[in-house]
Each structure stands twice: as C-alpha cells, then as structure tokens.
Coordinates of C-alpha atoms in Angstrom, one line a residue:
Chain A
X16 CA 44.3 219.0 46.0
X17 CA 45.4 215.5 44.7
X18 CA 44.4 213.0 47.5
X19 CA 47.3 210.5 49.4
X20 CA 47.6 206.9 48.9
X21 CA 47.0 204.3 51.6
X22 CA 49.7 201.8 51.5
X23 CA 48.7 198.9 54.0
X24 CA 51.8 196.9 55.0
X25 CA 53.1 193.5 56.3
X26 CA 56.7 194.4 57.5
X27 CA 56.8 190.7 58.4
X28 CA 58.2 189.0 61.3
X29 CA 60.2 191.6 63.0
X30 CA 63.6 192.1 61.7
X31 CA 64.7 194.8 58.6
X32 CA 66.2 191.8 57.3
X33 CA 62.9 190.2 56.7
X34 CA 60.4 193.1 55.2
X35 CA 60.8 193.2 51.2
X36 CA 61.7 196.0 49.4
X37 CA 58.4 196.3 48.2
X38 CA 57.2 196.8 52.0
X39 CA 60.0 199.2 52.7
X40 CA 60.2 201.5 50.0
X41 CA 56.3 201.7 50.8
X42 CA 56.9 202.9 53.9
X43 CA 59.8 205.3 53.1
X44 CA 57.5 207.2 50.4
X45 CA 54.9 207.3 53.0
X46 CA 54.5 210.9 55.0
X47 CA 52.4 209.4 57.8
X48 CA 52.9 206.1 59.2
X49 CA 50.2 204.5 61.4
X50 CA 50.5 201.2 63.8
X51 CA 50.7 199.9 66.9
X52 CA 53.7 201.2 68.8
X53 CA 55.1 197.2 69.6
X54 CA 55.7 197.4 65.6
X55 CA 56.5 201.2 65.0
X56 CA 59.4 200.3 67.7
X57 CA 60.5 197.2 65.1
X58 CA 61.0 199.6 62.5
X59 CA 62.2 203.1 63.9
X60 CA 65.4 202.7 62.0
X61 CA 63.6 203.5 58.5
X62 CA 61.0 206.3 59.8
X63 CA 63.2 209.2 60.0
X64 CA 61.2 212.0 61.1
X65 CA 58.1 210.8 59.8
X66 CA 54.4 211.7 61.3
X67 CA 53.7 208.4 63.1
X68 CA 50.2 207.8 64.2
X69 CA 48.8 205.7 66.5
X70 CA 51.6 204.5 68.8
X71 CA 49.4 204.3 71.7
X72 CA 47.0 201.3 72.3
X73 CA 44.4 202.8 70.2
X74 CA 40.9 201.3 69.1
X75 CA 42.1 199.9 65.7
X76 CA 39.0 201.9 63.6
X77 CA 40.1 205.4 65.3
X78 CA 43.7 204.7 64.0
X79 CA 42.1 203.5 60.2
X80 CA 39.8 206.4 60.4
X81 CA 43.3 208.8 61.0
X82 CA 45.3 207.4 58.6
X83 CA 42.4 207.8 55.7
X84 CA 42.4 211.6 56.8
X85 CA 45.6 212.4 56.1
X86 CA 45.7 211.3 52.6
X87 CA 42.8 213.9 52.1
X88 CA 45.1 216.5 52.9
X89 CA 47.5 215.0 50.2
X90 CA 49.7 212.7 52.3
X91 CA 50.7 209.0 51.7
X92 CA 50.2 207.2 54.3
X93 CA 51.3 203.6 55.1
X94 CA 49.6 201.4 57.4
X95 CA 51.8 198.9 58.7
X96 CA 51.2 195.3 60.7
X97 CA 53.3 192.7 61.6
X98 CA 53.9 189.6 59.6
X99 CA 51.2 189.7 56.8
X100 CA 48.9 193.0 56.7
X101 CA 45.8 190.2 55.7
X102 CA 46.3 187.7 58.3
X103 CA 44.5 189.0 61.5
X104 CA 46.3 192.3 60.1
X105 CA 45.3 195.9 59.7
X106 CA 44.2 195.0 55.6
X107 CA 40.4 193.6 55.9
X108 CA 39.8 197.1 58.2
X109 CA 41.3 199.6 56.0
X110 CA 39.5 198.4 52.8
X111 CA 36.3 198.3 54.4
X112 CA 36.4 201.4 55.8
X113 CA 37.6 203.2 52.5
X114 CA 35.2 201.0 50.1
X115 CA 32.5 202.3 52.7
X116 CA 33.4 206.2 51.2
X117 CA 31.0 207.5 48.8
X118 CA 33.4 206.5 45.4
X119 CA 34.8 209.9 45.3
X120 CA 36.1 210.3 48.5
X121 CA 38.2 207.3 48.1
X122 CA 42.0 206.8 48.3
X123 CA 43.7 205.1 46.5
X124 CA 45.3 201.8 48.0
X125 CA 47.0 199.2 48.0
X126 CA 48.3 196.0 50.2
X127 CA 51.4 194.5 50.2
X128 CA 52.2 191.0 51.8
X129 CA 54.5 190.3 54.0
X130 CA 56.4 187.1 55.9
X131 CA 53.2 185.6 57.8
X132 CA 54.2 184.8 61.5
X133 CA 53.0 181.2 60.6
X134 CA 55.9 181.0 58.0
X135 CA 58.5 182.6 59.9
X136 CA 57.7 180.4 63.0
X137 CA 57.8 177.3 60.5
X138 CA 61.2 178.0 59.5
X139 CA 62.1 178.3 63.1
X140 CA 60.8 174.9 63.9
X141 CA 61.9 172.6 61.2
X142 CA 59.1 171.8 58.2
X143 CA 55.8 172.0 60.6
X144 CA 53.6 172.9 57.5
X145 CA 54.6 170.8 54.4
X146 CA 51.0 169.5 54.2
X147 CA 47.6 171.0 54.8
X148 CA 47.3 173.6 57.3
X149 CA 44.5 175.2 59.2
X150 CA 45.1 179.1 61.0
X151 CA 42.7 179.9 63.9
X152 CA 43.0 182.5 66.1
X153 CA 42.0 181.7 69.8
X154 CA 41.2 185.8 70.4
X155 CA 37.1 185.9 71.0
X156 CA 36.9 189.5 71.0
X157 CA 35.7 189.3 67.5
X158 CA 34.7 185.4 66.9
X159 CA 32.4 183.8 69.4
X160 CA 34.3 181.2 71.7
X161 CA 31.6 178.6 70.0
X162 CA 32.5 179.3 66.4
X163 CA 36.9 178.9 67.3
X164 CA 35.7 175.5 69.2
X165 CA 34.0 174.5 66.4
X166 CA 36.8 175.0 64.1
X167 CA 39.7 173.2 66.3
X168 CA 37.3 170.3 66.3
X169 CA 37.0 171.0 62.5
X170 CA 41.0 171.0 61.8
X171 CA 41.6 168.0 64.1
X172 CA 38.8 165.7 62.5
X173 CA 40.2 166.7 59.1
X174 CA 44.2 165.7 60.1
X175 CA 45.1 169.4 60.0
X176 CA 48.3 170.5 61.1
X177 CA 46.9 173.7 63.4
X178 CA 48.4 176.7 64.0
X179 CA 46.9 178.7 66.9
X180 CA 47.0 182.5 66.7
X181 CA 46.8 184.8 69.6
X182 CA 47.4 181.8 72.4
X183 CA 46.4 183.6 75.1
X184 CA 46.7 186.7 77.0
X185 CA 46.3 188.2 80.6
X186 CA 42.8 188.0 79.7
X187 CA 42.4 184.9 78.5
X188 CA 44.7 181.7 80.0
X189 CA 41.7 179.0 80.2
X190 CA 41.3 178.3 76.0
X191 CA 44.0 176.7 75.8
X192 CA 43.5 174.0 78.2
X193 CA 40.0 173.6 76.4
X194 CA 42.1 173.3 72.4
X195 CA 44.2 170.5 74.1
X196 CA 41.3 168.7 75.5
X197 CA 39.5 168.7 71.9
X198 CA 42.4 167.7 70.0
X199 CA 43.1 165.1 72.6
X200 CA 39.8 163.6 71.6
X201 CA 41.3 163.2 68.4
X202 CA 45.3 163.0 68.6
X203 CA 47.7 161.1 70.1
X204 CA 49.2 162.4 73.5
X205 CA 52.8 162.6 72.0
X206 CA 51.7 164.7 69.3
X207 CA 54.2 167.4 68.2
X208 CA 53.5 170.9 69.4
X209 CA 55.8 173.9 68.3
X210 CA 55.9 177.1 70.3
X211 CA 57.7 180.1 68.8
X212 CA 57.6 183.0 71.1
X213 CA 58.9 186.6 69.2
X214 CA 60.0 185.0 66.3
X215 CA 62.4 187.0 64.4
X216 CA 62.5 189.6 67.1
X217 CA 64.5 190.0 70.0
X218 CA 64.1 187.6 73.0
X219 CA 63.1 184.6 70.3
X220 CA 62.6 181.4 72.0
X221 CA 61.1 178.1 70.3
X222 CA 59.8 175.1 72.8
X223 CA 59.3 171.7 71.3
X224 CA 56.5 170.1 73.2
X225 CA 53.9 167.4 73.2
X226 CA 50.0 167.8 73.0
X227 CA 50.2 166.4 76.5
X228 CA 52.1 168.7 77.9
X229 CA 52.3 171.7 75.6
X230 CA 50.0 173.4 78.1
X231 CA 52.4 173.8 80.7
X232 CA 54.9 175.7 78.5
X233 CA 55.5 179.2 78.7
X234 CA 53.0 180.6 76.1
X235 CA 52.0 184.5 75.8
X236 CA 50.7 186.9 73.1
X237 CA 53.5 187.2 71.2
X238 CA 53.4 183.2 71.0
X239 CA 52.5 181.0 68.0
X240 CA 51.4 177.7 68.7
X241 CA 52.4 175.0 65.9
X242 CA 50.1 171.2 66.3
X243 CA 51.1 168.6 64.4
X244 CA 48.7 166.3 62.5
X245 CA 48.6 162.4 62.6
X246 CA 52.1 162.6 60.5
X247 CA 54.3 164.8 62.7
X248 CA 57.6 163.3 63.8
X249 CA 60.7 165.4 66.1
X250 CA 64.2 164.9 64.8
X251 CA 67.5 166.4 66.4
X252 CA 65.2 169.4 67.9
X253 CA 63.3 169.8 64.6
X254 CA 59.7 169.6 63.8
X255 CA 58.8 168.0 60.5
X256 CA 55.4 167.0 58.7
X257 CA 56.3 164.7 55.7
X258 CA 54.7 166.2 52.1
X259 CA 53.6 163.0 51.6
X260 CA 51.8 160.0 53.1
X261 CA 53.0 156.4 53.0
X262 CA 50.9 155.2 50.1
Chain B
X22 CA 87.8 170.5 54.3
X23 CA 85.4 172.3 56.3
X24 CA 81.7 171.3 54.9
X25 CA 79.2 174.0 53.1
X26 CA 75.9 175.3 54.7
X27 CA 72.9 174.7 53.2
X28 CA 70.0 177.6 53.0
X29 CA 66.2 176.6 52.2
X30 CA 65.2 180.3 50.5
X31 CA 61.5 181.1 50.1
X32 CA 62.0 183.6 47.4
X33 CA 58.6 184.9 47.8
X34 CA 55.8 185.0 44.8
X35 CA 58.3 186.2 42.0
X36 CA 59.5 189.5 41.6
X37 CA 62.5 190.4 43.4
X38 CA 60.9 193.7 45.3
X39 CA 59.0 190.7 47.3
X40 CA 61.8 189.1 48.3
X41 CA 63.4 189.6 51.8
X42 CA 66.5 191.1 52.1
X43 CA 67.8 188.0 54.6
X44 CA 66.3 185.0 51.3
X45 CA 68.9 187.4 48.7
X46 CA 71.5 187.7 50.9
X47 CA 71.5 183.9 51.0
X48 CA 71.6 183.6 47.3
X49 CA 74.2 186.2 47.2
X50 CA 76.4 184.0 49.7
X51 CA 76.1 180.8 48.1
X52 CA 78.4 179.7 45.1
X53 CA 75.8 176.8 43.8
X54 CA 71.6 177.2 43.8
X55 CA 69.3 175.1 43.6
X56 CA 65.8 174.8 41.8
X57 CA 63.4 174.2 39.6
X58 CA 63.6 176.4 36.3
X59 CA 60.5 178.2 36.7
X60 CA 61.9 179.6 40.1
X61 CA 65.5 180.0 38.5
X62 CA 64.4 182.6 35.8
X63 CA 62.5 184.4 38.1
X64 CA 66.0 185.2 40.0
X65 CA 68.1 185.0 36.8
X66 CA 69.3 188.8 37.8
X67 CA 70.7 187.8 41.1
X68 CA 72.5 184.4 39.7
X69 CA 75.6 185.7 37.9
X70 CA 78.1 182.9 37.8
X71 CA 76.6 180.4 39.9
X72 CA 75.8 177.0 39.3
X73 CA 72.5 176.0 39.1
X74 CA 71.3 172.4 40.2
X75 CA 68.3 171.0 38.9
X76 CA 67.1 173.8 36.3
X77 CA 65.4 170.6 34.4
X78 CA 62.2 168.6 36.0
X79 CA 64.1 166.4 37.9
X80 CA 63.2 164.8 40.7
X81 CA 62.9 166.6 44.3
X82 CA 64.6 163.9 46.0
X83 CA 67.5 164.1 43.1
X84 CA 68.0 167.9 43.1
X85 CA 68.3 167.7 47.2
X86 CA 71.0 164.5 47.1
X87 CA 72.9 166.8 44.5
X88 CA 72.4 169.9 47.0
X89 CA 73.7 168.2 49.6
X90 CA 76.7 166.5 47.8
X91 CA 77.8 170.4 47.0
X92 CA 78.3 170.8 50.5
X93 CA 80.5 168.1 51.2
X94 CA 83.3 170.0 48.5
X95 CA 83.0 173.0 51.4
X96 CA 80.1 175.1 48.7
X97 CA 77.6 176.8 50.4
X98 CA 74.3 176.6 48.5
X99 CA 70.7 178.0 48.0
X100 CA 68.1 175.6 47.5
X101 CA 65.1 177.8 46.1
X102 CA 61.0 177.5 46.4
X103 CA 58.9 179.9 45.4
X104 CA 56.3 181.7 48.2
X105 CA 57.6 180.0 51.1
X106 CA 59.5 177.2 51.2
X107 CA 58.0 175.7 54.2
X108 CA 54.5 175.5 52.7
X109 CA 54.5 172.7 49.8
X110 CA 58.3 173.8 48.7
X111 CA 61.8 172.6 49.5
X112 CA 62.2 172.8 53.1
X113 CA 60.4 169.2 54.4
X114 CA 62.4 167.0 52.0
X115 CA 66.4 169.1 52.7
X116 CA 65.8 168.7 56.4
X117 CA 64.7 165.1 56.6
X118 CA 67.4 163.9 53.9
X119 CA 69.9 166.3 56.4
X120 CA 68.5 164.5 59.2
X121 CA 68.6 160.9 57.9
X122 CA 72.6 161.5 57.5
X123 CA 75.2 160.7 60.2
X124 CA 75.4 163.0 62.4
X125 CA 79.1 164.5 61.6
X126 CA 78.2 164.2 57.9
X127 CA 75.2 166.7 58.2
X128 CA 75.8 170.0 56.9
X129 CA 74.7 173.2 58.8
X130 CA 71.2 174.5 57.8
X131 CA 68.4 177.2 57.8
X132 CA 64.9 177.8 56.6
X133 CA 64.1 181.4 55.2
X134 CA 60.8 181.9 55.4
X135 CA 59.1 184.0 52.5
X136 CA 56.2 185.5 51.3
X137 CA 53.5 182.5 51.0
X138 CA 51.5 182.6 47.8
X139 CA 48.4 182.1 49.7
X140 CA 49.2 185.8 51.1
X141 CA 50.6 187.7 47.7
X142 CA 46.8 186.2 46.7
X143 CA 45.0 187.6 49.4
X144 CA 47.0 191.0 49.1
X145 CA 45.4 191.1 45.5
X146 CA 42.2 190.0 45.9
X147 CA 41.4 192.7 49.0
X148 CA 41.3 191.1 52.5
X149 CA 39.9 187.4 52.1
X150 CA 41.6 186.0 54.7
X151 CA 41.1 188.3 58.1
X152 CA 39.6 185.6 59.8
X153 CA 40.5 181.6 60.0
X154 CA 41.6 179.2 56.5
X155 CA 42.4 176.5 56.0
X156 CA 45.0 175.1 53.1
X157 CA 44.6 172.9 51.0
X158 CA 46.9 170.9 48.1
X159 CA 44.7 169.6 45.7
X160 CA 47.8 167.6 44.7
X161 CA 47.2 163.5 45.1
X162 CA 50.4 162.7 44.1
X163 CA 51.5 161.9 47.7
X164 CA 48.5 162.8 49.8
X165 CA 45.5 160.1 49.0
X166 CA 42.4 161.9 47.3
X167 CA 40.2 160.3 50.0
X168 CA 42.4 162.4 52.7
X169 CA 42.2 165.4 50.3
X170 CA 38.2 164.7 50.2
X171 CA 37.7 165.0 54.2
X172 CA 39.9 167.9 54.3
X173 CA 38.0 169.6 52.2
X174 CA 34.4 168.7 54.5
X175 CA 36.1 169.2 57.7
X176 CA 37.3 173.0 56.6
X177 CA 33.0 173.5 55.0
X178 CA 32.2 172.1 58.2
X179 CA 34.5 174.2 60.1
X180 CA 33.2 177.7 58.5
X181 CA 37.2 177.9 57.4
X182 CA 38.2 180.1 54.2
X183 CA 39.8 177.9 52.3
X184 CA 42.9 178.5 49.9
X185 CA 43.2 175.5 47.2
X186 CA 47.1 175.3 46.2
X187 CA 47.3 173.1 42.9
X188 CA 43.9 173.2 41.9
X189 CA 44.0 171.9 38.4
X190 CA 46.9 170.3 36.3
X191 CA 47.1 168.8 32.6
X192 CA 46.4 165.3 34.3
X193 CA 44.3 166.5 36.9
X194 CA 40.7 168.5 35.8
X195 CA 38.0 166.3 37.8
X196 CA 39.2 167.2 41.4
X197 CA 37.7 171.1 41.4
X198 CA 34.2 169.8 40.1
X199 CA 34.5 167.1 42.9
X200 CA 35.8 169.9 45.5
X201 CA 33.0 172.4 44.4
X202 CA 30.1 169.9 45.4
X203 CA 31.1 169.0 48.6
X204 CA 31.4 173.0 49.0
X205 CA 28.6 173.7 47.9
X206 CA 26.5 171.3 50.6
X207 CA 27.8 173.9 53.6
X208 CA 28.1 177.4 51.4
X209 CA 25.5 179.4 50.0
X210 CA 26.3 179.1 45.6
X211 CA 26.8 182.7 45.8
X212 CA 29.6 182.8 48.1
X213 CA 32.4 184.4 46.7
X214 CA 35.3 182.6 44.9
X215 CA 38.7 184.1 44.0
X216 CA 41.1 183.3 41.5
X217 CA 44.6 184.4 41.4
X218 CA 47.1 183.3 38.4
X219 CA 51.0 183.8 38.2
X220 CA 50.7 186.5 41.2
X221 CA 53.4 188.8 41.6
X222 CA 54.6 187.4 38.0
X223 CA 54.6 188.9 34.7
X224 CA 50.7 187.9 33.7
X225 CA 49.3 188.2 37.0
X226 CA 45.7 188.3 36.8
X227 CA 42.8 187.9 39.0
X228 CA 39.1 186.5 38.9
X229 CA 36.1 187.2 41.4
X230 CA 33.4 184.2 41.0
X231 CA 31.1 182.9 43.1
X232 CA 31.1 179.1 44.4
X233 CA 28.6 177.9 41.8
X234 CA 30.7 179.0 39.0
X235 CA 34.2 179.3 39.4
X236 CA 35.2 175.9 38.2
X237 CA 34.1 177.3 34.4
X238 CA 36.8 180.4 34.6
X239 CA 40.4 180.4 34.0
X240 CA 42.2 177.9 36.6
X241 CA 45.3 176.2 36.0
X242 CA 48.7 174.9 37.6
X243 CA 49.9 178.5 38.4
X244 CA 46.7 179.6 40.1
X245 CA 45.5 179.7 43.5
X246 CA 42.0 179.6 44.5
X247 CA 40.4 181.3 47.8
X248 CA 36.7 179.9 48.8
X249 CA 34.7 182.7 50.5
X250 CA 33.6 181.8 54.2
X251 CA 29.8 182.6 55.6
X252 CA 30.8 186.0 56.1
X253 CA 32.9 186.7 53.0
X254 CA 31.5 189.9 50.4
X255 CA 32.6 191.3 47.2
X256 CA 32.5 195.4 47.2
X257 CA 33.9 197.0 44.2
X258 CA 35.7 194.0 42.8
X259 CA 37.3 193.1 46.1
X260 CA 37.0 190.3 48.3
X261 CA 36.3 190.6 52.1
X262 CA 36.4 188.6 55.3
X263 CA 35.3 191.0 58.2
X264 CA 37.8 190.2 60.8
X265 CA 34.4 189.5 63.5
X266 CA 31.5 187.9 63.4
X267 CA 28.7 190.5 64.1
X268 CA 27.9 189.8 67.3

C-alpha cells in the first residue's frame, strides 16, 4: 500500500477567515487530523466527520508518533497548529521525527505557513513591528530560564522591539516580573507595551500599557506580549514603531 | 459624502492559495488598490476593474497621500504589502499619516495581517525557526548601518536565529560580507545558512549553506536569509532548530 502524506499546518490566528486556502484545502484532503483540542475546537466547522487525533492534552511526541502511523496505513494526515506551524508550532517535531525513519519508511510531507500570532497581534495594535524584531518565548520547559534571560538582555541591548511568547501560565507568574526588571535596565519606564490576549478568536482583548506597569495587566497563556524599542510612540489607542529613524 | 475605509492587506508571500480569505475579501470590497507593481501582478486575477494607485516606484509616502485622498471621494481602498504588512510593508506609514490628520478627517482603518515572508521561508527550508529569532532589515536607507551593526551582535550574542530581510540590493553588496564576520565571531563556520528566493513565487528556490559560505551563493533583493542558531542541523536537505535545548 501507497503510504499517506503528512501535511503540517498553521491555521493561523483563530478565525476561518484567516487560514489560507492552501491551509484549508490541506486539511479537507486530510483523513486524519491531529492537534490540540483548544485548536481542533477553532476549526470543527471544516472537519466533517474526520478521524481527529489528539484532542486531549497529549505529550506532543505521542500525538507526532500517531499521526505518522496513520499515513502508513495510507491515510493523509494533517497536523495542525495555531498561527504558524514553525513558530513554537508542531513543524520542527514532525520533521524530526520522520527524517529520524530509516529513508524508506518515510512520508511524504510538507508545511504550510500560516498568520503568526505575532502578526495578527501586530495588526491588532497598530504597526508594533515596522522595524527589527526579536520573538522569545518565556516557556522553560524546553529552554533553560538562563538561556531566555540571556536573550531579553540580548534584544533590549540591541533596540529590539520584543515580542514575548507564552507570558506565563499557572505555572509560571514570576518571569515576567524578572523580563520587566531587565528591560528596565535598559528602557525607559513609559515604554510601549502591547498585550493581545486571543487574538482573532473569541473573547479578544488588547491592553495598551507601559513597561512600568505592563506587569499588572491581565496576562495569561493565550496572551502575546508586544515591547516597544527606543522608537515606540501611542497614538489614538494605537501602537506604532516608525520604519525609520530620524537621520 | 460619507468618507471610504481604508484596509492595510498583507497579501501573504504571492500566490493567491496563501492569501487569507479576510486580506481578498478586502480587495474584493474596495473600488481603488494600492501598491507597488511587483505586488499588483501578483494579484492581477483578483483586480478586475479597479484602479490601481502607485503601480510605478513611486514614493511610499506619495502612494499613501493618494490612498488616503480616494477616501475622502467615499472609495474604499486596499493598500497592498506583500508577507505581512506590519513587518517592513505598508501598515507603519497609512496609520501614522491617518493619525497625523484631524481627527474628523481620518478615515476608518484596519490592518490584515498575512503570511510573513520570514515564515513562507521557514515553511520551505524545514523548521528553522522552532525556537527564538530575531529580524533583521539589512536596509540602511532609514535605519543607520551602525544600528543595523549592533543588532546584528546583540542577536550572535543572544544565541537568536536570525532572518536577514533585504540582504543585498544593486547598490548595496558590502553589508552581507560585513554581517557574516561579525557572525562568525559567536557561530561555529559550519552553522547552517538558508537561502530562500521569490518564495511562494513563480522561481522559488532554495539554498542550504553554511555561515562561512553563504555570502558566495545566489542572494539578491527577493531573497531572505535564515542564520542557523547553536543548535540548528541540516538532515536530508532540511534545516532544523529543535524546539529545546537538551537539557
């Protein structure tokens, strides 16, 4: 039997609305569709009676190591994460795990981008990201709490404008005090910081704060955390970080 | 006469399967678009009638006045970028000239975020960017080259995979060599470069170098280059970032 194809997908942000064709018609050719249940939910409309694996809060290898089964049975199988499937998405384990098949045993695949969360928050905001950027993602499950430190110090030193990943969660709530106290080495006080909270999804909320005080704002897992650099300025409820400098 | 709404579209990297449903609908809706020509043909299909603003090189700041001034008649109009338009594109300079108006002379507006190029890249290279980047215009047309310079440090420093938008125009060939040494004082000379041209275009093609060589391939004002972190591999022609650092 002819093996399956592994399609691994960034639906984007949330909505229908903003997944491209390419994403979707990926997923509607797919017989098996793996992910987390938060982002199954976001797309129920399109799975029709589809084999859906991995709803529950499963160990992200276990749900890889699924999903490249059932394409040796013949099935194509999309893998699908939110925003883009390369940032902190389900891409880097897939690829690994099939490249790690003796050459034979290999499905075919394939990745297809998506709306980041970092853009779609952007938009929300105003023009946070016009110049250079930095992503980090405050999670140390994987990265040691030394290495993300070293980085925000990093992206403040070199006028970064820095969006924080993964904020916090019920786990972690002190890291953020500790990102605010490095950049406050470096930053003014009244430095713009952008909070979108489920952006493009139901329940989105964005906060315009300051580096002062960003802190105190309600910030949770489904958060992204926009810092302005040296340039930032807040107009009429928008954020906005000039392309250029005054030169 | 009731004024027009302006839409900032990020019609993703090219082909229309990559753009978002909510970035065509926008373009559907709006009797005048906006952009550069590069961007227009790659949306010719979509454009029937329209008129199109600013198809020659003219000047941001012009095409944006002219944008704006179509709203004032009661049009509603599409300003185009391609990837995302919050990420070096349109969005900065629409708000900020919205925002510098009157306040009852500002038209209505939104940002549509879009598939950033730095993530159509990393979809065809493999999974280069599963842990933190940084990005990077090479641009010094309104950024100083000395900022440019410590951005480029700070992100070595930082450990950050790096994605370098604008790498190399007719005008501008030194910058890469310059970039490349400061790179290689942190990274090992084997550390993996890749090289993406016109991705998601027709002539799409991609390079896997290492850090002591990639300034001799292929790089020009269409390409987008992602530098390898301390952690990044190369497996069967794809490029890797393990989401954690073994620990």
């Amino acid at each position: 039997m002819e093996m399956g194809k592994i399609s691994v997908v960034g639906i984007g942000p949330g909505g229908l609305d903003e997944m491209t064709p390419r994403a979707r018609q990926a997923i509607e050719n797919a017989e098996v569709v793996a992910g987390y249940n938060t982002y199954i939910r976001l797309i129920e409309k399109i799975l029709g009676g589809k084999k859906i694996i991995g709803r529950a809060m499963m160990q992200e290898i276990e749900r890889c190591r699924l999903a490249i089964e059932e394409t040796l049975s013949g099935k194509n199988v999309a893998v699908i994460s939110s925003g883009d499937a390369g940032v902190y998405g389900m891409a880097g384990l897939v690829v690994e795990m099939i490249l790690n098949l003796p050459e034979k045993n290999r499905p075919q695949f394939e990745i297809i981008a998506g709306v980041s969360a970092v853009n779609a928050a952007s938009a929300i905001l105003g023009a946070p990201l016009m110049n250079d950027f930095a992503v980090i993602s405050l999670s140390d499950l994987m990265t040691p709490w030394e290495i993300i430190k070293k980085r925000v110090r990093a992206a403040a030193q070199g006028d970064f404008v820095i969006a924080l990943y993964n904020p916090k969660s019920k786990r972690r709530v002190t890291q953020l005090d500790e990102v605010q106290k490095i950049l406050l080495e470096y930053r003014e006080k009244n430095t713009p910081v952008g909070i979108v909270t489920n952006a493009g999804r139901e329940g989105e909320s964005k906060i315009i704060s300051t580096l002062e005080n960003f802190t105190r704002e309600e910030i949770n897992m489904f958060s992204l955390v926009l810092i302005g650099n040296s340039q930032t300025f807040v107009k009429a409820g928008f954020m906005m970080t000039p392309r250029g400098y005054n030169v």
